[in-house]
């Protein structure tokens, strides 16, 4: 954070604490620091002439820190520095192709035309190391393991994705199934969970060909395909 004459900062990093204290050098200046609904840290100062808060400074680590940056049914990957950070999840395509081409992902993605995922020999493709989507459209069953979760999802036409509800307290048991748009998914490099997105047999075939070509696929037989998608 850059310094300025009106501010002072005190950073502490020792075995007892890690903290930073922010203050102002002029007691007549009113200033506040907030974190907004998009996760952005902002500093405001009070403009006494216009009687309103003025945005003085803001910080966000990366584009994918913005909530739902790439729109619904997409994945945000800030580590793809050479290309657009937004990609559609397996089985989806950009809702507004022109805007997507211009790197505006706010419209998100929609199911590919003609894709039926209801009792059509569908399976799932794994999207690895992600922050799983917003859980406002999920159903939770803490009695199921991941394989049982897969079976539950693929036997219900309204389920479009699933993941583990794992925590250290439940010994790896737990199931989240998604029944609406997949919102705010993003990739991490060395963390995150695996998300399994429901696709039909045609999409599975396309992914299988691609993964054979790159020699980097995982398939689960005999009930369902279960492919890896970075």
Steps between C-alpha positions, in 0.01 A plus 500: 500500500644838399547757777366852494557807722156477662532137609711281723524123517638267764573142391579231757621151410640290783438170679211650692308686231473617143312828471488833323362820649388788285466859619500861385752766594242779496220450757265720296498243216225238514600175334364144491606164354237253374468171313213522250265230370748407224780435748687819414680689776437875475604809688279810510550850633225748580466797266361770728430737213274256313388309809579157360759223520775514237669180376866554584652152452397144415666162467408166352753221464377367166209511257349173623458649848196688369184306578360325190759672280443265205124467533301178560617151395859607445838469668740786574873427488727793582808290432432488123685827445537453124129447427155606620458398864143378441410159356165325475451190709478166313179477298453877489574774246510882522154654526614808309783391266596847378534644851689189607738546206560856624582359847178601667390187686225658707226328295640160591427174323197295398443132420616410151216484250343159464666361812269276702630389839188320622515121480721522192799286605649804668802510726717758673821688423725598787612862529793490739634735768217752508305706745170323456199704385271700726306251711167687493364246247629184664355206687713349776512139613769438761446121495635441144855450379616633162402192297152495656479873430575435132225239477252730675575789265490303175169338596335843543447704183501828693853441632764669283811452715622351825794515737611372836383675815819379665617642830743369759213443742304258278781265385459584133128421481261756354334589171405830334279485190433811290157574353544839334758720329858445617607838635847628596723202420871573486826307472775480761853372438558287809167496680129471438264207444394288205170594335321241283290655223225295336529460120344275236664215314596718201694739724665208673614370162649837405684525831622141471655572159664818631639331807633202304679749274664665802545172689347648816160353574331302774205271426283315746328186370249344460212720617616849412779687332698712742747718315760748621468861383773746611 
